Short mmCIF file of C-alpha atoms in Angstrom, two decimals:
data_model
loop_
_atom_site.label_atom_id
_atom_site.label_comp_id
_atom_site.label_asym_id
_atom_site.label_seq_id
_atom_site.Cartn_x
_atom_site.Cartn_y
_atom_site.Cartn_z
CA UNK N 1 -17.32 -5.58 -20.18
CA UNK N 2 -16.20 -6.59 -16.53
CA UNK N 3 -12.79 -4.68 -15.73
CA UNK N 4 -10.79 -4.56 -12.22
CA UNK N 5 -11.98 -1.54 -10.12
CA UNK N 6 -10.53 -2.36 -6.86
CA UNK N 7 -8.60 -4.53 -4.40
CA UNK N 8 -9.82 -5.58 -0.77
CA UNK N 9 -8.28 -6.95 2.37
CA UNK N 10 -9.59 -10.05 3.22
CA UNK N 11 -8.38 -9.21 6.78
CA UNK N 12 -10.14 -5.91 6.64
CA UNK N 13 -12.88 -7.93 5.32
CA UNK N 14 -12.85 -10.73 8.08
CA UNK N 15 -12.12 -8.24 10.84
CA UNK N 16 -14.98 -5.56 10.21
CA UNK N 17 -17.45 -7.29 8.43
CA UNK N 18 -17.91 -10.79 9.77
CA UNK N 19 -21.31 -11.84 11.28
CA UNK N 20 -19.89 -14.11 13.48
CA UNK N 21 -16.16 -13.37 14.35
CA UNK N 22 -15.90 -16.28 16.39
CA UNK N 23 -15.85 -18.09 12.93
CA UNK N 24 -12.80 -15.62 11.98
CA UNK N 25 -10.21 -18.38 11.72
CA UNK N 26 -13.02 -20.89 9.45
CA UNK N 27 -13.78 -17.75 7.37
CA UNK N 28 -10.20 -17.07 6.68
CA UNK N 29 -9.35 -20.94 5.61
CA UNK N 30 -12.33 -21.06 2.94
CA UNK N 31 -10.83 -18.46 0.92
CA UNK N 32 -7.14 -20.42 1.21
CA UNK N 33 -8.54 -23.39 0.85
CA UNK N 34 -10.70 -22.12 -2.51
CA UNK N 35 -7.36 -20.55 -3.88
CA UNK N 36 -4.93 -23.19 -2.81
CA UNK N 37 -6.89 -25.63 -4.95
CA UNK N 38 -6.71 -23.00 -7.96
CA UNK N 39 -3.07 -22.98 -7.78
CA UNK N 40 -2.89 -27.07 -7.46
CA UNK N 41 -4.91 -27.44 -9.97
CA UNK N 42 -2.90 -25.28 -12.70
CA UNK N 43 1.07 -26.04 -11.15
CA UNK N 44 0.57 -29.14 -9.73
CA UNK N 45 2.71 -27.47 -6.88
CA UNK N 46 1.20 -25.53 -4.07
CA UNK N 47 3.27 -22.75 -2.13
CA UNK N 48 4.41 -23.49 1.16
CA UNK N 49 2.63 -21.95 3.76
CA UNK N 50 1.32 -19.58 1.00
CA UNK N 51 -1.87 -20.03 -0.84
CA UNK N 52 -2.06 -15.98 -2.50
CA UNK N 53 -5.05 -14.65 -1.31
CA UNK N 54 -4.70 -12.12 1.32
CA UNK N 55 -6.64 -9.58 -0.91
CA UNK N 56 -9.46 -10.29 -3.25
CA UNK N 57 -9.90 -7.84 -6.49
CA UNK N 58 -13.73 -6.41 -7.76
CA UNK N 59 -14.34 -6.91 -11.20
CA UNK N 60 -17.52 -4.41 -12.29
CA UNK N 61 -18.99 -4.02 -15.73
CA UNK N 62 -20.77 -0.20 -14.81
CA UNK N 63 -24.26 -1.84 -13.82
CA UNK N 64 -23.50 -2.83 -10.34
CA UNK N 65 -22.07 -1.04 -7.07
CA UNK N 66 -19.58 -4.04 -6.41
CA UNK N 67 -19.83 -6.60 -9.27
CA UNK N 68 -17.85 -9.82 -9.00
CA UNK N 69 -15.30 -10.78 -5.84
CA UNK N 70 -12.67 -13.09 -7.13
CA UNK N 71 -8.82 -14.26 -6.04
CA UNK N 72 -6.15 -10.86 -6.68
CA UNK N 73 -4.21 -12.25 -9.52
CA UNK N 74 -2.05 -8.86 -9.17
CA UNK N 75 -1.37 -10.42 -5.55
CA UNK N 76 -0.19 -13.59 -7.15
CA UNK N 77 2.25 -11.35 -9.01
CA UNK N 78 3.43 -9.33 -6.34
CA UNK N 79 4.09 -12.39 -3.81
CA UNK N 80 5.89 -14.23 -6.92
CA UNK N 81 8.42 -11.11 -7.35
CA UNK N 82 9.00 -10.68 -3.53
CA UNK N 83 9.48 -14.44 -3.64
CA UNK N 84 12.13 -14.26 -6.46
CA UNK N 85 13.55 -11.38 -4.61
CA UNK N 86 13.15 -9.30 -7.90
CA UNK N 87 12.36 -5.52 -7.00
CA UNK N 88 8.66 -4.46 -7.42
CA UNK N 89 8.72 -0.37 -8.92
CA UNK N 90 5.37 0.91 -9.33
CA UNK N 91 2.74 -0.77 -11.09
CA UNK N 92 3.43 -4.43 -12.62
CA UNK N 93 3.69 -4.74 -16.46
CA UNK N 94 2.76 -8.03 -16.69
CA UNK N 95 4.33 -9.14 -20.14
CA UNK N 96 7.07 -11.42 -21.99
CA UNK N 97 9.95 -8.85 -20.34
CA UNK N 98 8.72 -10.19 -16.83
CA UNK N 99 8.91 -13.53 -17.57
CA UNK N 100 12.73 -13.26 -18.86
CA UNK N 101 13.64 -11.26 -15.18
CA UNK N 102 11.38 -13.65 -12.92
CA UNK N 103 13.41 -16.74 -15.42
CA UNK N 104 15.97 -15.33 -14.89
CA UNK N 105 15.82 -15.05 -11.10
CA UNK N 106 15.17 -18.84 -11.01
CA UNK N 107 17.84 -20.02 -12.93
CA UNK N 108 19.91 -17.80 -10.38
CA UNK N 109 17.98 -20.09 -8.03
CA UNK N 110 19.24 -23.37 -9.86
CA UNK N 111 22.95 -21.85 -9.27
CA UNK N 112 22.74 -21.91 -5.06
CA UNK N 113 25.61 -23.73 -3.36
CA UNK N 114 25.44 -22.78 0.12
CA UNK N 115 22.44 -21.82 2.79
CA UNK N 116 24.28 -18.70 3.17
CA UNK N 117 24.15 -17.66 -0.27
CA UNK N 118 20.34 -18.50 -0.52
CA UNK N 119 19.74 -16.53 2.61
CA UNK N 120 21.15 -13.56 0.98
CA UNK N 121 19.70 -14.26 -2.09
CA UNK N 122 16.77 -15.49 -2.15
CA UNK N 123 15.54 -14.60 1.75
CA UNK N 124 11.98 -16.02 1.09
CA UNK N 125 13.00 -19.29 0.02
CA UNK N 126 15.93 -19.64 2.55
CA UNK N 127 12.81 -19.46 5.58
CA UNK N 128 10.75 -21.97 3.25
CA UNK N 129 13.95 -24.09 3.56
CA UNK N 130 14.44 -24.00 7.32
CA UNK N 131 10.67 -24.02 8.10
CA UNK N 132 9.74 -27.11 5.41
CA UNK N 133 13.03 -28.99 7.21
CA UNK N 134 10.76 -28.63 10.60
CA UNK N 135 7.56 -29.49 9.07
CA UNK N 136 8.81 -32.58 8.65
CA UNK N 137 10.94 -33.68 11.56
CA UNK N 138 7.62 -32.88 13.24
CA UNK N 139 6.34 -34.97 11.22
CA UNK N 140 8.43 -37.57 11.74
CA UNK N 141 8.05 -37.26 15.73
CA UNK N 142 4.03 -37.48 15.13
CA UNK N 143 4.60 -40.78 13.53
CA UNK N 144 6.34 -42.57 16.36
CA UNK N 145 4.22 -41.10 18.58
CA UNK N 146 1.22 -43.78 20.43
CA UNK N 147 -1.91 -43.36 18.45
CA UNK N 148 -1.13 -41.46 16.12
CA UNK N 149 -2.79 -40.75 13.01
CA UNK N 150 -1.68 -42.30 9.70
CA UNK N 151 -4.14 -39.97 7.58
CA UNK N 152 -2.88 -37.54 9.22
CA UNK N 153 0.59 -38.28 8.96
CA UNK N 154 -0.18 -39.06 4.91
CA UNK N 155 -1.94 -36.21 4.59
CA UNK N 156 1.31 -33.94 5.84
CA UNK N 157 3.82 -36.12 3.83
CA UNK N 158 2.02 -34.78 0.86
CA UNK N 159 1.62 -31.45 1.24
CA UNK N 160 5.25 -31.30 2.18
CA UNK N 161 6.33 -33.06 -1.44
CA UNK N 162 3.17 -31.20 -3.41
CA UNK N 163 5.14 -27.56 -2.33
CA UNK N 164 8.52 -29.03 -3.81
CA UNK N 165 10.44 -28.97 -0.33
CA UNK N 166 13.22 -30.98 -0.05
CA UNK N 167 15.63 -31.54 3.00
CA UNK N 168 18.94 -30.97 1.54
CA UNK N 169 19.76 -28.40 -0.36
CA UNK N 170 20.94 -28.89 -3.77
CA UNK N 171 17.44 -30.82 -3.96
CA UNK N 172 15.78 -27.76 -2.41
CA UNK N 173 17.12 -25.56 -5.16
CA UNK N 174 16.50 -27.79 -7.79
CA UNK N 175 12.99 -28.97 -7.11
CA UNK N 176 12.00 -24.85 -6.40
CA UNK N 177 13.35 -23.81 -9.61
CA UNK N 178 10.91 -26.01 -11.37
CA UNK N 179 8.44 -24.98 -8.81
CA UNK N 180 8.69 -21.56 -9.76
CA UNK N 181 9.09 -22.35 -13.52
CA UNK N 182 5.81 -23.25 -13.56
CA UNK N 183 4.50 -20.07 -11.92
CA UNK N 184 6.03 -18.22 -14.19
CA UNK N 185 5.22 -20.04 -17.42
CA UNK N 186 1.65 -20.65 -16.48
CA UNK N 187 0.35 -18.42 -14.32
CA UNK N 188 -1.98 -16.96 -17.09
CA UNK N 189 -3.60 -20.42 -16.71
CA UNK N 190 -4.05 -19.49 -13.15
CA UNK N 191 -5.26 -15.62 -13.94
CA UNK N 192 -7.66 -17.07 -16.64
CA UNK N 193 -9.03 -19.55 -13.68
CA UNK N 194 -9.39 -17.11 -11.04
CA UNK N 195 -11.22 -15.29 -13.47
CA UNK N 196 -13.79 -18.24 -13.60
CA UNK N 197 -14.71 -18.33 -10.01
CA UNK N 198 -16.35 -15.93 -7.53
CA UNK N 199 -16.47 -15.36 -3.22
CA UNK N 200 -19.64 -13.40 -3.42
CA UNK N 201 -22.00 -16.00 -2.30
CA UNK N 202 -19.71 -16.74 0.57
CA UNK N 203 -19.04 -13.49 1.09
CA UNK N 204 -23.33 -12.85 0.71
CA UNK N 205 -23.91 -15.39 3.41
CA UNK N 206 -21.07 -14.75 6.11
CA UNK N 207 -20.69 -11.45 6.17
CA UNK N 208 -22.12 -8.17 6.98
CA UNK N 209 -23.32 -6.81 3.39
CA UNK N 210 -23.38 -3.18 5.03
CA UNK N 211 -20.61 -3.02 6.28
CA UNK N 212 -19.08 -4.77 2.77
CA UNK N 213 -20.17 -2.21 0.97
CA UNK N 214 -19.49 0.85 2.92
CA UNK N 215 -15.48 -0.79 2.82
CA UNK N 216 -15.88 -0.96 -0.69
CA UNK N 217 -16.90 2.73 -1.37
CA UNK N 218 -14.08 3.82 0.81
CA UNK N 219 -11.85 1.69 -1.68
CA UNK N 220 -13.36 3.41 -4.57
CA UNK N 221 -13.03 6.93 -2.76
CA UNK N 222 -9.19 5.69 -1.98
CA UNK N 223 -8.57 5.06 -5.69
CA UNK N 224 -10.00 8.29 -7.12
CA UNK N 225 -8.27 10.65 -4.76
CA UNK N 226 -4.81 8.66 -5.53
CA UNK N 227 -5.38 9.25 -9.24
CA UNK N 228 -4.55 11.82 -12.01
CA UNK N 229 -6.84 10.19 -14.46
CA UNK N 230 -10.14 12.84 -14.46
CA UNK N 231 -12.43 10.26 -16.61
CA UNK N 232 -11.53 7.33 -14.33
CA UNK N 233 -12.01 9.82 -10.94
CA UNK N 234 -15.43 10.24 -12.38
CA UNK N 235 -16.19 6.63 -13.06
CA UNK N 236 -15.38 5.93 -9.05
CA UNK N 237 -17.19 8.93 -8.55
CA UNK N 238 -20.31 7.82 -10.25
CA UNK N 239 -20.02 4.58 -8.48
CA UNK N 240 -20.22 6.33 -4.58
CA UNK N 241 -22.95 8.99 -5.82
CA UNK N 242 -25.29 5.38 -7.16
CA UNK N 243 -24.38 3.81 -3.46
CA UNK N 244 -25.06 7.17 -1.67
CA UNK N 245 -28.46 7.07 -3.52
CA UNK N 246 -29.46 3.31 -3.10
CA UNK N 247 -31.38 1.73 -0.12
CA UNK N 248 -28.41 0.10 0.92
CA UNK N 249 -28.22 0.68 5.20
CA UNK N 250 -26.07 3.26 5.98
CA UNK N 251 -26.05 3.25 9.84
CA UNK N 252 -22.74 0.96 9.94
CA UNK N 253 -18.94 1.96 10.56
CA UNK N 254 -16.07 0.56 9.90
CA UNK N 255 -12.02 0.56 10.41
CA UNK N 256 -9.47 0.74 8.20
CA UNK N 257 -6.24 -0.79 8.85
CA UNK N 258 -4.65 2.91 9.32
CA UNK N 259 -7.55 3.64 11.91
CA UNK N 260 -9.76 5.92 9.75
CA UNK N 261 -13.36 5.42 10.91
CA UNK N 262 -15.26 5.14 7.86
CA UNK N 263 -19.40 6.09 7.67
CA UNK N 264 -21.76 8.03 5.92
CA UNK N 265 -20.88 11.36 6.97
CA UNK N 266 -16.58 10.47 6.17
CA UNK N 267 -18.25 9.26 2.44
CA UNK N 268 -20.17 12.15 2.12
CA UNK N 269 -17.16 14.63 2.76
CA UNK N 270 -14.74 12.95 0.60
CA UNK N 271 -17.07 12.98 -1.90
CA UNK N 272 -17.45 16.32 -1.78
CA UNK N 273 -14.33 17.04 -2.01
CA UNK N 274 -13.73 15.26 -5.00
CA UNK N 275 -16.50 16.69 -6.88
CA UNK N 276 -15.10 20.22 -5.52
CA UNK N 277 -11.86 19.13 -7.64
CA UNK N 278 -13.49 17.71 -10.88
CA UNK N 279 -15.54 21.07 -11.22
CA UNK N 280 -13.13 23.71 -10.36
CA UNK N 281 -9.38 22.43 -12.09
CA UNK N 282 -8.37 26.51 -11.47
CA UNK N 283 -8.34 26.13 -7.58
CA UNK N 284 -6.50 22.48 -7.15
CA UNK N 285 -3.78 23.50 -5.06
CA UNK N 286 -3.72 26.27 -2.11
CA UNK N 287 -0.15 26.63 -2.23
CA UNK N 288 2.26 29.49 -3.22
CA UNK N 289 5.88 28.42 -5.21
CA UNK N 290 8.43 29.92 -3.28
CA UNK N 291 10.89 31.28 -5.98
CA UNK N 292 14.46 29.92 -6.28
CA UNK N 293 16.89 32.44 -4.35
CA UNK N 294 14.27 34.04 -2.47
CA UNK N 295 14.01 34.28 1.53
CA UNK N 296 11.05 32.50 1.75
CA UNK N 297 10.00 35.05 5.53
CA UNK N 298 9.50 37.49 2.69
CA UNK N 299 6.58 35.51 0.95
CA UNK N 300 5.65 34.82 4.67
CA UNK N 301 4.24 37.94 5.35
CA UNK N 302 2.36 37.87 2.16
CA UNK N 303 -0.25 35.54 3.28
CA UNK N 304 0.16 35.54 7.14
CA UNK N 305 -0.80 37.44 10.07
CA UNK N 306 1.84 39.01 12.95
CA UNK N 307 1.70 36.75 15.12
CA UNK N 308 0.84 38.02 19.15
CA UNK N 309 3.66 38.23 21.67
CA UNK N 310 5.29 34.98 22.76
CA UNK N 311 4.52 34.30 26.18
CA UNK N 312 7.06 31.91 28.22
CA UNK N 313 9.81 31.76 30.00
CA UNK N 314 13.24 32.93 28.30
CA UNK N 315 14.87 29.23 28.93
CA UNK N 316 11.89 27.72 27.37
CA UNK N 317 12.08 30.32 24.10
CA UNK N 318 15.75 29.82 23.64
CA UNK N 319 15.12 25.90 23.79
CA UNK N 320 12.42 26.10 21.18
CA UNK N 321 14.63 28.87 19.28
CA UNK N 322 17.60 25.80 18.58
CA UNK N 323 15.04 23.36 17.94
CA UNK N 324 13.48 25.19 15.10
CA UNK N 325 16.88 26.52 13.75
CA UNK N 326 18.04 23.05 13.83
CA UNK N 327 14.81 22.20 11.50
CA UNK N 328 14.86 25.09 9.36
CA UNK N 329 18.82 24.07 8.86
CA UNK N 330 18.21 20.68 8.19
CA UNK N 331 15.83 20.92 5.34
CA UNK N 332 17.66 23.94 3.89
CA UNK N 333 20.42 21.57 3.87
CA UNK N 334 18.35 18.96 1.28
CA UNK N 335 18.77 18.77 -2.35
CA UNK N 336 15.31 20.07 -2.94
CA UNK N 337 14.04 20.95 -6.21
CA UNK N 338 11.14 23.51 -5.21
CA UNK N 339 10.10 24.97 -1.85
CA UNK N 340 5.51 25.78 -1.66
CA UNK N 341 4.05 27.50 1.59
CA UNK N 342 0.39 26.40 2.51
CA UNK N 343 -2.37 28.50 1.96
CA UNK N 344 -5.52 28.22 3.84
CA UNK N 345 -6.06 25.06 6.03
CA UNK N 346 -2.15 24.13 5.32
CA UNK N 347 -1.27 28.04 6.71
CA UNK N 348 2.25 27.40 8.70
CA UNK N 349 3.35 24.64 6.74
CA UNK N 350 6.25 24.32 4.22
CA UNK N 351 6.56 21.45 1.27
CA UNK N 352 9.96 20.44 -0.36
CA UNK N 353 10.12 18.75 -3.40
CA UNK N 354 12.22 16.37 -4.33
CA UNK N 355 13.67 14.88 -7.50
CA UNK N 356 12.75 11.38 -6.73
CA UNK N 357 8.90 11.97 -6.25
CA UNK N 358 8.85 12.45 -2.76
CA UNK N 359 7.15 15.80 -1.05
CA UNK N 360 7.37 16.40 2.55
CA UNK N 361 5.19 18.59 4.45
CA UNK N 362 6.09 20.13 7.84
CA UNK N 363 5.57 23.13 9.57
CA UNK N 364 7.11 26.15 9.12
CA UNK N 365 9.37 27.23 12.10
CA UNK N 366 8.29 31.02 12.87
CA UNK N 367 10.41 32.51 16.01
CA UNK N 368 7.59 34.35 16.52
CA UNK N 369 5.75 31.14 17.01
CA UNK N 370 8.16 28.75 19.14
CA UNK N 371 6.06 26.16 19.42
CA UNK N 372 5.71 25.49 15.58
CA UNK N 373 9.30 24.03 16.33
CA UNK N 374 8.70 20.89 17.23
CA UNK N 375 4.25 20.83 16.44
CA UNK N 376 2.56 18.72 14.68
CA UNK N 377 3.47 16.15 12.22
CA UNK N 378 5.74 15.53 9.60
CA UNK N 379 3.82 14.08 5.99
CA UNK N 380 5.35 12.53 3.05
CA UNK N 381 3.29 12.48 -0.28
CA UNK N 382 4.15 11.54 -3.75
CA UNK N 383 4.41 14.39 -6.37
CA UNK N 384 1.54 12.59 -8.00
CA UNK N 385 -0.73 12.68 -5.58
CA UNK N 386 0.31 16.05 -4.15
CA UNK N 387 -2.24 18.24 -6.12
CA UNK N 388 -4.96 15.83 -4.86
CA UNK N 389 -4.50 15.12 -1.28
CA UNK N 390 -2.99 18.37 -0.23
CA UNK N 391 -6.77 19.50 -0.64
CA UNK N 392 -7.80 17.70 2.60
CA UNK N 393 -7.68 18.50 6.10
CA UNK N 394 -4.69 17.66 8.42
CA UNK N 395 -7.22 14.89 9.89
CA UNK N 396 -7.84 13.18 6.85
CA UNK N 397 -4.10 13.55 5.49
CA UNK N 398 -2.86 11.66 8.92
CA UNK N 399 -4.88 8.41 8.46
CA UNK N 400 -4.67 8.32 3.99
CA UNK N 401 -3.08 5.02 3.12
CA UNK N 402 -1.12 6.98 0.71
CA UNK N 403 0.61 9.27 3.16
CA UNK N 404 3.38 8.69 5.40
CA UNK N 405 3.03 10.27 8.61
CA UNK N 406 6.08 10.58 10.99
CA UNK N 407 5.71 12.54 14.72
CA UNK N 408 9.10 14.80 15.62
CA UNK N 409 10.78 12.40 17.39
CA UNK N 410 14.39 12.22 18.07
CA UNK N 411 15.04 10.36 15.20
CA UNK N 412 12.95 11.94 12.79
CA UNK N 413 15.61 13.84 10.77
CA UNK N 414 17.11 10.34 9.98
CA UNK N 415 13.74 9.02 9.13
CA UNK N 416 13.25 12.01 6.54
CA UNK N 417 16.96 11.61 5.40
CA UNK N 418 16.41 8.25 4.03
CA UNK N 419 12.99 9.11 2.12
CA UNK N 420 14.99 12.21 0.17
CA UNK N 421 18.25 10.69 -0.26
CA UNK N 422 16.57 7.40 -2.16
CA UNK N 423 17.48 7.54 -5.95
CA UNK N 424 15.72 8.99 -8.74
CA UNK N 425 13.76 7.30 -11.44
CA UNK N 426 13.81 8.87 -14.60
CA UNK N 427 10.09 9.04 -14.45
CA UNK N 428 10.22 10.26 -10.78
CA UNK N 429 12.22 13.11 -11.95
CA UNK N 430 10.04 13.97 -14.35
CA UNK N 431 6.76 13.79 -12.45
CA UNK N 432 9.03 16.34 -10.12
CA UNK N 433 9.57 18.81 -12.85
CA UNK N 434 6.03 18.91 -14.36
CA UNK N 435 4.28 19.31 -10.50
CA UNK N 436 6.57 22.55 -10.03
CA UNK N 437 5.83 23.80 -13.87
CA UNK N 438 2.08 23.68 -12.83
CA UNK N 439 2.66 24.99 -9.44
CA UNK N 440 4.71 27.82 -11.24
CA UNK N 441 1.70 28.61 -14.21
CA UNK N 442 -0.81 28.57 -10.78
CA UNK N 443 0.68 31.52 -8.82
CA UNK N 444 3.26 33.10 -11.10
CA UNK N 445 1.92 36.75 -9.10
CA UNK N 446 4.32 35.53 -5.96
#
C-alpha cells in the first residue's frame, strides 16, 4: 500500500536538478499548469496567481527508492489556512473540525465592509483584491491599445472571472466566500485527483535522475533525524541503506536551500549516525542535567579541563568580562525549566529549556575563557528533536532545516527573547517535562 514518505521543493528540484536550466522558467509552468487544471477541474474556480504546487509529495509502497511524484495535497491545505488567515499549529488534522474553523473563517469573509478591515483580516485576500483590480485595468489598457490581441485579451478576461475577482468590494467578498466554500467542501475531490496523476515521467525526462535521487535521500535522512518514531526512523533508514547499495551514480552534489552540500560522503555520515542512535538508546544524549539550585561552575569542573592563562590586554579582558556577564545575566534571567551542559563535541555549551518547547543552545561564558563571550553561535531546537540532533556536530547543527541558528549580534538577546517568551501549548509543556524526566533518569550521578 502506497503511503506519503516525503515532501520536495519543486524549486530545489528545478534549481539543482534540471538538465537544462535555461528551460527553468518552462519547467516551472508545466507543473502549474498540470495542477492549475486539477483545481479547475474540481472548483470550477482557480486561485489567483496561485496554482498550489510549490512542493510535490512521494508516495512509496516499500518496493521502490522514490515511488510515485504527485501534487502536495498537505500544501493545498497549508496555503488554504494561511489564505483564511486561520493559524497553522503543528501538523494538520485534516477532519470535519477543520472544515467548521476554515467555514467559519469564510463566513467572517462574507461579513467585510471596508478594505481596511479585509486588510487586517484577511491580508491574503486584501493583496488578491488590489492586485486582481490591476490585472484588469491592464487589461483594459491592452485592449485599446493598436494591434492588440483579442485572444489574448479573452483569454485574460477569463482567468480574471474563473479566480472569482471582482472590482468592488462587497462583490469581492461575496464571490471569494463561495470561492473558498468550494475549497473547503471539496477539496477531498481535489486530494482524491491529485492522487490519480503523477510528475515522474516529466520529472524522468527533464531532470537530472542523480541528482533527484540524492535530494530525495537527504529528505528521507531529514525526516528520520526530526522524528521520535524508532519503527518509522528505520523504515527511512532502510530506504538510504537500499539507495547506498544500488547502482544509482553517486558522483553528484547538490544544495539545499539552507546551503548544506549534500553527497555521498554527507549520506554516509548521517547515516551513520542514525544507525549509531537506533542501536545504542543508553547513549542518546551527551549532556549532564544541571540540578535546580545548584551553581552550575560546580558541575563545570566535573567534566572540564583548567583552562591555560588568558593572554590579552587588560582593556580587552574587562570588555569581554561585561559581555559575558551580560549573557550569563540574561539567560539566568529566563523562565527556564531545566539548565544541561554539553558533553563531548557540545563541551562549553549550555541548553535552557523552556516550557513552550523551545531549547536554546549557546556557549557557556567561562572568565577563564573570554572569548567564549561573544563565540560562536546561538541554536534553537525543539524539545522533540533535542535528543536527536544534539548528537551531531556544530557543522551539521548550523545548516539542519530544523534548527534556528542566530550569530551574537547586537540584537540577539531580543531575537532569543521573543522565541522564550512565546506561549505554551499544553502539549509543548508537556513534551518539556518528559525531555527533562529522561534527561534526569540519564545522569541522575551529577
Amino acid at each position: 500500500m502506497e503511503e506519503k514518505t516525503v515532501s520536495l521543493s519543486l524549486g530545489t528540484i528545478i534549481r539543482e536538478c534540471s538538465l537544462n536550466p535555461d528551460l527553468a522558467m518552462e519547467q516551472q509552468f508545466y507543473f502549474m499548469s498540470r495542477n492549475r487544471e486539477n483545481i479547475h477541474d474540481v472548483f470550477r474556480y482557480k486561485k489567483f496567481n496561485e496554482d498550489f504546487v510549490g512542493r510535490v509529495d512521494c508516495f512509496n509502497d516499500g518496493n521502490n527508492l522514490i515511488g510515485m511524484i504527485r501534487p502536495s495535497y498537505e500544501e493545498f491545505l497549508r496555503k488554504l489556512m494561511n489564505i483564511l488567515h486561520l493559524p497553522i499549529k503543528g501538523k494538520i488534522v485534516d477532519d470535519d473540525q477543520l472544515t467548521q474553523k476554515l467555514l467559519a473563517q469564510v463566513e467572517k469573509l462574507k461579513q467585510v465592509t471596508s478594505e481596511q478591515e479585509l486588510e487586517i483580516e484577511f491580508p491574503v485576500l486584501y493583496r488578491d483584491l488590489v492586485d486582481g483590480r490591476k490585472f484588469y485595468h491592464d487589461l483594459q489598457r491592452m485592449r485599446k491599445q493598436e494591434g492588440y490581441d483579442p485572444q489574448d485579451y479573452a483569454s485574460g478576461e477569463h482567468y480574471f472571472y474563473s479566480c472569482g475577482l471582482k472590482k468592488s468590494l462587497k462583490n469581492f467578498v461575496q464571490t471569494q466566500g463561495e470561492v473558498y466554500s468550494r475549497f473547503i467542501l471539496r477539496r477531498k475531490d481535489l486530494q482524491q485527483k491529485q492522487q490519480q496523476m503523477s510528475f515522474n515521467r516529466y520529472i524522468a525526462s527533464h531532470f537530472d535522475m542523480d541528482k533527484f535521487y540524492m535530494y530525495v535521500m537527504h529528505e528521507y535522512l531529514v525526516k528520520a533525524e526530526g522524528c521520535q518514531n524508532r519503527v518509522e526512523m528505520k523504515k527511512y533508514i532502510s530506504l538510504v541503506e537500499k539507495y547506498l547499495s544500488s547502482d544509482k551514480k553517486k558522483d553528484v552534489v547538490i544544495t539545499t536551500d539552507s546551503g548544506m552540500k549534500v553527497d555521498e560522503q554527507n549520506i554516509q555520515n548521517r547515516l551513520r549516525n542514525l544507525k549509531r542512535i537506533i542501536s545504542d538508546d543508553s547513549s542518546q544524549v551527551e549532556w549532564v542535567l544541571i540540578p535546580g539550585g545548584r551553581d552550575y561552575s560546580r558541575v563545570r569542573k566535573d567534566v572540564d579541563v583548567v583552562p591555560p592563562g588568558v593572554k590579552m590586554t587588560l582593556e580587552d579582558y574587562l570588555r569581554l568580562c561585561e559581555k559575558g556577564e551580560r549573557k550569563r545575566a540574561f539567560y539566568e534571567g529566563t523562565p527556564y525549566l531545566a539548565r544541561v551542559l554539553g558533553l563531548e563535541m557540545y563541551r562549553g555549551y549550555i541548553g535552557y529549556i523552556y516550557d513552550n518547547g523551545e531549547v536554546i543552545l549557546d556557549t557557556e561564558y567561562d572568565p577563564f575563557k573570554p572569548a567564549t563571550a561573544e563565540g560562536n553561535a546561538v541554536y534553537n531546537l525543539k524539545v522533540g528533536d533535542f535528543e536527536l540532533l544534539s548528537q551531531y556536530d556544530k557543522q551539521h547543527l548550523r545548516k539542519h532545516p530544523r534548527v534556528g541558528v542566530m550569530n551574537h549580534s547586537k540584537t540577539w538577546e531580543d531575537r532569543v527573547s521573543k522565541i522564550i517568551d512565546r506561549e505554551a501549548l499544553p502539549q509543548e509543556i508537556e513534551a518539556s517535562k518528559q525531555l527533562i524526566k529522561r534527561l534526569k533518569e540519564r545522569n541522575e550521578s551529577y
